[in-house]
Short mmCIF file of C-alpha atoms in Angstrom, two decimals:
data_model
loop_
_atom_site.label_atom_id
_atom_site.label_comp_id
_atom_site.label_asym_id
_atom_site.label_seq_id
_atom_site.Cartn_x
_atom_site.Cartn_y
_atom_site.Cartn_z
CA UNK A 163 -33.94 0.41 -25.60
CA UNK A 164 -33.24 0.67 -29.85
CA UNK A 165 -34.28 -2.74 -30.88
CA UNK A 166 -31.76 -5.42 -29.93
CA UNK A 167 -28.11 -4.73 -28.11
CA UNK A 168 -25.74 -1.95 -29.29
CA UNK A 169 -23.48 -3.94 -31.59
CA UNK A 170 -19.88 -3.65 -30.08
CA UNK A 171 -19.04 -1.22 -33.30
CA UNK A 172 -22.06 1.19 -32.03
CA UNK A 173 -23.50 1.41 -35.23
CA UNK A 174 -26.63 0.37 -36.71
CA UNK A 175 -26.82 -0.42 -40.36
CA UNK A 176 -30.42 0.80 -41.25
CA UNK A 177 -29.46 4.08 -39.31
CA UNK A 178 -26.02 4.54 -41.37
CA UNK A 179 -28.04 3.65 -44.52
CA UNK A 180 -30.71 6.25 -43.70
CA UNK A 181 -28.05 8.63 -43.11
CA UNK A 182 -25.89 7.74 -46.47
CA UNK A 183 -29.33 7.89 -48.55
CA UNK A 184 -30.61 10.92 -46.75
CA UNK A 185 -27.54 12.58 -48.08
CA UNK A 186 -27.95 11.76 -51.17
CA UNK A 187 -31.31 12.88 -51.95
CA UNK A 188 -30.89 15.79 -50.12
CA UNK A 189 -28.59 16.60 -52.84
CA UNK A 190 -30.98 15.99 -55.61
CA UNK A 191 -33.84 18.22 -53.91
CA UNK A 192 -31.53 21.16 -53.95
CA UNK A 193 -30.24 20.43 -57.44
CA UNK A 194 -34.17 20.40 -58.35
CA UNK A 195 -35.21 23.43 -56.27
CA UNK A 196 -32.28 25.28 -57.76
CA UNK A 197 -32.97 24.55 -60.92
CA UNK A 198 -36.90 25.52 -60.69
CA UNK A 199 -35.48 28.93 -59.33
CA UNK A 200 -32.39 29.30 -62.07
CA UNK A 201 -35.00 28.61 -65.21
CA UNK A 202 -38.93 28.84 -66.03
CA UNK A 203 -39.99 25.05 -65.98
CA UNK A 204 -42.81 24.29 -68.34
CA UNK A 205 -45.96 22.35 -66.45
CA UNK A 206 -45.04 19.16 -67.17
CA UNK A 207 -41.47 19.51 -65.81
CA UNK A 208 -42.98 21.01 -62.50
CA UNK A 209 -45.01 18.15 -62.05
CA UNK A 210 -42.28 15.81 -62.51
CA UNK A 211 -39.75 17.93 -59.87
CA UNK A 212 -42.90 17.94 -57.50
CA UNK A 213 -43.21 14.15 -57.73
CA UNK A 214 -39.69 13.22 -57.56
CA UNK A 215 -39.28 15.76 -54.37
CA UNK A 216 -42.21 14.39 -52.41
CA UNK A 217 -41.52 10.64 -52.90
CA UNK A 218 -37.65 10.85 -53.62
CA UNK A 219 -36.22 13.18 -51.10
CA UNK A 220 -38.90 15.03 -48.73
CA UNK A 221 -38.19 12.29 -46.07
CA UNK A 222 -34.83 12.68 -45.42
CA UNK A 223 -34.98 16.00 -42.96
CA UNK A 224 -37.60 14.51 -40.93
CA UNK A 225 -35.88 11.07 -40.94
CA UNK A 226 -32.94 12.86 -39.20
CA UNK A 227 -34.64 14.02 -36.73
CA UNK A 228 -36.80 10.82 -35.75
CA UNK A 229 -32.97 8.74 -35.83
CA UNK A 230 -31.71 11.30 -33.41
CA UNK A 231 -34.70 11.28 -31.42
CA UNK A 232 -34.36 7.19 -31.54
CA UNK A 233 -30.83 7.47 -30.57
CA UNK A 234 -30.98 10.36 -27.69
CA UNK A 235 -33.79 9.60 -26.14
CA UNK A 236 -33.06 5.61 -26.03
CA UNK A 237 -33.55 5.16 -21.76
CA UNK A 238 -30.25 2.74 -21.97
CA UNK A 239 -28.15 5.31 -23.55
CA UNK A 240 -26.28 7.53 -21.25
CA UNK A 241 -26.92 11.41 -21.63
CA UNK A 242 -26.21 14.12 -18.96
CA UNK A 243 -25.98 17.51 -19.58
CA UNK A 244 -22.23 17.36 -20.35
CA UNK A 245 -22.93 15.36 -23.67
CA UNK A 246 -25.97 17.58 -24.66
CA UNK A 247 -23.79 20.84 -24.19
CA UNK A 248 -20.78 19.23 -26.43
CA UNK A 249 -23.74 18.42 -29.06
CA UNK A 250 -24.77 22.00 -28.72
CA UNK A 251 -21.42 23.27 -28.66
CA UNK A 252 -20.73 20.97 -31.99
CA UNK A 253 -23.79 22.96 -33.92
CA UNK A 254 -22.63 26.60 -32.45
CA UNK A 255 -19.12 25.86 -34.08
CA UNK A 256 -20.90 24.54 -37.54
CA UNK A 257 -22.73 28.14 -37.09
CA UNK A 258 -19.76 29.92 -36.39
CA UNK A 259 -17.41 28.62 -39.26
CA UNK A 260 -19.76 27.77 -42.17
CA UNK A 261 -22.71 30.28 -40.85
CA UNK A 262 -19.97 33.38 -41.03
CA UNK A 263 -18.06 31.50 -44.38
CA UNK A 264 -21.79 31.57 -46.27
CA UNK A 265 -22.68 34.85 -44.90
CA UNK A 266 -19.77 36.45 -46.18
CA UNK A 267 -20.34 34.91 -49.44
CA UNK A 268 -23.59 36.27 -49.80
CA UNK A 269 -22.66 39.77 -48.56
CA UNK A 270 -19.77 40.21 -51.35
CA UNK A 271 -22.00 38.50 -53.78
CA UNK A 272 -24.48 41.14 -53.51
CA UNK A 273 -22.61 43.98 -53.04
CA UNK A 274 -20.04 42.87 -56.35
CA UNK A 275 -23.53 42.47 -58.28
CA UNK A 276 -24.56 45.59 -57.19
CA UNK A 277 -21.73 47.78 -57.62
CA UNK A 278 -21.01 48.54 -54.45
CA UNK A 279 -17.81 48.78 -52.25
CA UNK A 280 -16.61 46.30 -50.16
CA UNK A 281 -15.20 47.52 -46.82
CA UNK A 282 -14.67 46.66 -43.19
CA UNK A 283 -18.29 47.22 -42.43
CA UNK A 284 -19.34 44.15 -43.89
CA UNK A 285 -18.05 42.09 -41.04
CA UNK A 286 -21.00 44.00 -39.16
CA UNK A 287 -23.35 42.65 -41.49
CA UNK A 288 -21.71 39.11 -41.49
CA UNK A 289 -22.36 38.84 -38.13
CA UNK A 290 -25.85 40.28 -38.06
CA UNK A 291 -26.75 37.52 -40.66
CA UNK A 292 -25.55 34.90 -38.51
CA UNK A 293 -26.80 35.75 -35.34
CA UNK A 294 -30.35 36.66 -36.90
CA UNK A 295 -30.34 33.26 -38.73
CA UNK A 296 -30.50 34.88 -42.04
CA UNK A 297 -27.20 32.99 -43.70
CA UNK A 298 -27.54 30.25 -46.11
CA UNK A 299 -31.16 28.85 -45.78
CA UNK A 300 -30.11 25.04 -45.44
CA UNK A 301 -28.50 26.06 -41.89
CA UNK A 302 -31.95 26.38 -40.40
CA UNK A 303 -31.43 22.64 -39.55
CA UNK A 304 -28.20 23.31 -37.39
CA UNK A 305 -30.09 26.29 -35.93
CA UNK A 306 -32.88 24.05 -34.94
CA UNK A 307 -30.91 21.17 -33.83
CA UNK A 308 -28.73 23.27 -31.48
CA UNK A 309 -32.42 24.04 -29.75
CA UNK A 310 -33.85 21.01 -29.94
CA UNK A 311 -30.65 19.39 -27.81
CA UNK A 312 -31.43 21.87 -25.05
CA UNK A 313 -34.43 20.24 -24.59
CA UNK A 314 -33.57 16.61 -24.98
CA UNK A 315 -33.10 16.43 -21.13
CA UNK A 316 -36.87 17.70 -20.40
CA UNK A 317 -37.99 15.09 -23.01
CA UNK A 318 -35.88 12.27 -21.48
CA UNK A 319 -36.94 13.43 -17.99
CA UNK A 320 -40.71 12.89 -19.00
CA UNK A 321 -39.93 8.99 -20.61
CA UNK A 322 -38.12 8.38 -17.12
CA UNK A 323 -40.56 9.94 -14.80
CA UNK A 324 -44.00 8.83 -16.43
CA UNK A 325 -42.71 5.93 -18.62
CA UNK A 326 -43.61 4.72 -21.85
CA UNK A 327 -47.43 5.61 -21.67
CA UNK A 328 -45.51 9.33 -20.41
CA UNK A 329 -43.54 9.51 -23.60
CA UNK A 330 -46.58 8.13 -26.08
CA UNK A 331 -49.00 11.12 -24.79
CA UNK A 332 -45.77 13.39 -24.74
CA UNK A 333 -45.60 12.41 -28.47
CA UNK A 334 -49.21 12.55 -29.10
CA UNK A 335 -49.41 16.04 -27.82
CA UNK A 336 -46.43 17.44 -29.60
CA UNK A 337 -47.27 15.78 -32.99
CA UNK A 338 -50.79 17.25 -32.71
CA UNK A 339 -49.71 20.71 -31.83
CA UNK A 340 -46.65 21.14 -33.85
CA UNK A 341 -47.16 19.01 -36.80
CA UNK A 342 -50.76 18.15 -37.36
CA UNK A 343 -52.34 21.45 -36.51
CA UNK A 344 -49.72 23.58 -38.43
CA UNK A 345 -50.37 21.26 -41.30
CA UNK A 346 -53.93 21.86 -41.33
CA UNK A 347 -53.59 25.63 -41.23
CA UNK A 348 -51.81 25.76 -44.23
CA UNK A 349 -47.84 26.04 -42.50
CA UNK A 350 -46.90 27.21 -39.33
CA UNK A 351 -47.37 31.38 -38.94
CA UNK A 352 -43.83 33.17 -39.79
CA UNK A 353 -43.27 36.50 -39.04
CA UNK A 354 -39.36 36.25 -40.01
CA UNK A 355 -35.91 34.61 -39.27
CA UNK A 356 -36.86 34.13 -35.12
CA UNK A 357 -40.60 32.82 -35.56
CA UNK A 358 -39.21 30.26 -38.30
CA UNK A 359 -36.45 29.07 -36.03
CA UNK A 360 -38.90 28.39 -32.78
CA UNK A 361 -41.52 26.38 -35.52
CA UNK A 362 -38.58 24.47 -36.74
CA UNK A 363 -37.49 23.74 -32.99
CA UNK A 364 -41.40 22.56 -32.21
CA UNK A 365 -41.32 20.35 -35.26
CA UNK A 366 -38.02 18.82 -34.39
CA UNK A 367 -39.17 18.08 -30.71
CA UNK A 368 -41.97 16.37 -32.32
CA UNK A 369 -40.08 14.46 -34.67
CA UNK A 370 -37.37 13.35 -31.79
CA UNK A 371 -40.51 12.16 -29.66
CA UNK A 372 -41.51 10.22 -32.60
CA UNK A 373 -38.22 8.58 -32.78
CA UNK A 374 -38.12 7.58 -29.21
CA UNK A 375 -41.47 5.46 -30.21
CA UNK A 376 -39.62 3.78 -33.20
CA UNK A 377 -37.94 0.71 -31.13
CA UNK A 378 -41.55 0.03 -30.28
CA UNK A 379 -43.27 0.24 -33.63
CA UNK A 380 -42.62 -2.74 -36.39
CA UNK A 381 -43.21 -2.19 -40.21
CA UNK A 382 -47.03 -3.47 -40.46
CA UNK A 383 -49.96 -2.86 -42.77
CA UNK A 384 -51.38 -0.47 -40.87
CA UNK A 385 -47.84 1.30 -41.09
CA UNK A 386 -47.50 0.55 -45.03
CA UNK A 387 -50.91 2.24 -45.21
CA UNK A 388 -50.59 5.18 -43.19
CA UNK A 389 -46.62 5.47 -45.44
CA UNK A 390 -48.22 5.03 -48.24
CA UNK A 391 -51.58 7.48 -47.55
CA UNK A 392 -49.35 10.30 -46.64
CA UNK A 393 -47.30 10.30 -49.75
CA UNK A 394 -50.44 10.20 -51.77
CA UNK A 395 -52.08 12.94 -50.35
CA UNK A 396 -48.31 14.93 -50.47
CA UNK A 397 -48.28 14.17 -54.29
CA UNK A 398 -51.81 14.13 -55.17
CA UNK A 399 -52.52 18.19 -53.24
CA UNK A 400 -49.32 19.37 -54.60
CA UNK A 401 -50.37 18.47 -58.44
CA UNK A 402 -53.52 20.08 -58.18
CA UNK A 403 -52.08 22.93 -56.94
CA UNK A 404 -49.13 23.27 -59.54
CA UNK A 405 -51.82 22.44 -62.51
CA UNK A 406 -54.00 24.95 -61.12
CA UNK A 407 -51.46 27.43 -60.99
CA UNK A 408 -51.54 27.96 -57.07
CA UNK A 409 -48.34 26.84 -56.28
CA UNK A 410 -47.26 22.99 -54.92
CA UNK A 411 -48.57 23.44 -51.42
CA UNK A 412 -45.34 23.29 -49.85
CA UNK A 413 -46.58 23.14 -46.31
CA UNK A 414 -47.60 19.49 -47.14
CA UNK A 415 -44.42 18.08 -47.71
CA UNK A 416 -41.63 20.49 -45.73
CA UNK A 417 -39.86 19.64 -42.51
CA UNK A 418 -43.30 21.19 -40.34
CA UNK A 419 -45.58 18.65 -41.99
CA UNK A 420 -47.14 15.89 -40.04
CA UNK A 421 -47.19 13.59 -43.38
CA UNK A 422 -43.76 14.13 -44.30
CA UNK A 423 -42.79 12.75 -40.97
CA UNK A 424 -44.55 9.88 -40.82
CA UNK A 425 -43.66 9.44 -44.62
CA UNK A 426 -40.27 9.48 -42.74
CA UNK A 427 -41.05 7.14 -40.20
CA UNK A 428 -42.29 4.67 -42.94
CA UNK A 429 -39.21 4.79 -45.10
CA UNK A 430 -36.85 4.07 -41.85
CA UNK A 431 -38.86 1.02 -41.10
CA UNK A 432 -38.59 -0.34 -44.41
CA UNK A 433 -35.09 0.60 -44.13
CA UNK A 434 -35.04 -1.41 -40.49
CA UNK A 435 -36.60 -4.15 -41.92
CA UNK A 436 -34.11 -4.37 -45.35
CA UNK A 437 -31.30 -3.57 -44.29
CA UNK A 438 -31.33 -4.72 -40.37
CA UNK A 439 -29.49 -3.57 -37.43
CA UNK A 440 -26.00 -5.20 -38.16
CA UNK A 441 -23.20 -2.45 -38.80
CA UNK A 442 -22.31 -2.07 -42.39
CA UNK A 443 -18.86 -2.70 -43.60
CA UNK A 444 -16.64 -0.25 -42.45
CA UNK A 445 -15.55 -0.31 -46.12
CA UNK A 446 -18.84 -0.03 -48.28
CA UNK A 447 -19.59 3.20 -50.27
CA UNK A 448 -22.72 3.84 -47.84
CA UNK A 449 -20.83 3.49 -44.47
CA UNK A 450 -18.63 6.17 -45.77
CA UNK A 451 -21.44 8.50 -47.13
CA UNK A 452 -23.17 7.58 -43.74
CA UNK A 453 -19.78 9.03 -42.11
CA UNK A 454 -19.75 12.08 -44.26
CA UNK A 455 -23.48 13.08 -44.21
CA UNK A 456 -23.09 15.92 -42.03
CA UNK A 457 -20.29 17.26 -44.04
CA UNK A 458 -22.07 16.30 -47.67
CA UNK A 459 -25.35 18.41 -45.82
CA UNK A 460 -23.35 21.32 -44.90
CA UNK A 461 -21.27 21.86 -48.01
CA UNK A 462 -23.25 20.64 -51.06
CA UNK A 463 -25.18 23.95 -51.60
CA UNK A 464 -21.56 25.73 -52.63
CA UNK A 465 -20.91 23.47 -55.22
CA UNK A 466 -24.56 23.78 -56.53
CA UNK A 467 -24.22 27.65 -56.58
CA UNK A 468 -20.73 27.33 -58.49
CA UNK A 469 -22.21 24.74 -60.81
CA UNK A 470 -25.03 27.13 -62.15
CA UNK A 471 -23.15 29.93 -62.68
CA UNK A 472 -21.31 28.06 -65.07
CA UNK A 473 -24.32 25.56 -66.56
CA UNK A 474 -27.29 26.74 -68.49
CA UNK A 475 -30.32 24.16 -67.26
CA UNK A 476 -32.21 25.26 -70.26
CA UNK A 477 -29.64 23.80 -72.61
CA UNK A 478 -29.39 20.33 -70.49
CA UNK A 479 -30.80 17.24 -71.28
CA UNK A 480 -33.62 16.73 -68.52
CA UNK A 481 -33.06 13.78 -66.20
CA UNK A 482 -29.45 13.38 -67.20
CA UNK A 483 -28.72 16.72 -66.51
CA UNK A 484 -30.18 16.45 -62.56
CA UNK A 485 -28.69 12.97 -61.78
CA UNK A 486 -25.39 14.19 -63.40
CA UNK A 487 -25.40 17.49 -61.97
CA UNK A 488 -26.26 15.72 -58.31
CA UNK A 489 -23.90 12.77 -58.50
CA UNK A 490 -20.84 15.65 -59.43
CA UNK A 491 -22.04 17.60 -56.47
CA UNK A 492 -22.40 14.71 -54.03
CA UNK A 493 -18.78 13.47 -54.84
CA UNK A 494 -17.56 16.90 -54.63
CA UNK A 495 -18.81 17.20 -51.42
CA UNK A 496 -17.96 14.39 -50.21
CA UNK A 497 -14.14 15.07 -51.12
CA UNK A 498 -14.58 18.31 -49.48
CA UNK A 499 -15.55 17.10 -46.30
CA UNK A 500 -13.10 14.38 -46.25
CA UNK A 501 -10.28 17.10 -46.58
CA UNK A 502 -11.81 19.58 -44.56
CA UNK A 503 -11.11 16.70 -41.37
CA UNK A 504 -7.49 17.63 -41.52
CA UNK A 505 -8.25 20.99 -40.59
CA UNK A 506 -8.01 21.91 -37.35
CA UNK A 507 -11.33 22.93 -35.38
CA UNK A 508 -13.57 21.79 -38.32
CA UNK A 509 -12.62 18.31 -37.99
CA UNK A 510 -13.99 17.97 -34.70
CA UNK A 511 -17.47 19.17 -36.08
CA UNK A 512 -17.32 16.61 -39.43
#
């Protein structure tokens, strides 16, 4: 069982803190990534961006998987097929609504930019994009979560049938096959969106299994060494790659990396140690951000894209620009999330 007894509110302070912080750093991450695509960065700025992304941001997505696994694989938590299908339906609704909206925006934008006519046939292209997982990139997480949810009963069955030892073996096997080996090979092989989907689901499964072990693990000198060692490897190798002009070695710190998963576990352990299990004050900013975190994740790229239509990053003051832009996007995303909760159907997924 997750450490201690479930509080009356059903919330854990460290988990909500992780969700809130995770949403914020993902906004910052995508501001940095979008800025690097919108302008040519000098070497010094490339290095700074790489360090900030790895140390400050890249733990968030693996942590979302790990936390979800910690909750959904908890033996004391009821998780029948009805609840699994409810989670899957939520992800499918997100894809249907937000995936379609973003795909339509993309198709319209491309046609306007290229001077093409916009006709009824665009509906078919939008449908194709959604069904083939080629809508906006950040929705990969939603597609992957739908796939992982369907495998939760199998993971829970292994734990129930073979006990904690069996779950630990499953964790070791999935972690090695789906994270360690692909990382050592320079990234999972990808032949398109379908292949990427299966590897993202595989990474999610490994992180879920790791999350199922989280209740038994405690912050210790060994975990500090693992966490710090992982981030040092990611930073040093990536900086060497940037400095040599060969790229930032993104396979080391993306969601399919064993190092990013281990670093995420270390961050979660720190949060559990310092924040504890007691629920956050329901009126606090962090509690509100935790509640809005999924909506912020879904919506924030829209505001980044809109911002970069009017902002010229080249003329902005470094550091001040990135922080201010991320704060504005986060606030706008929170506002949009809370406004959309008043819309029928959408209020069931946010």
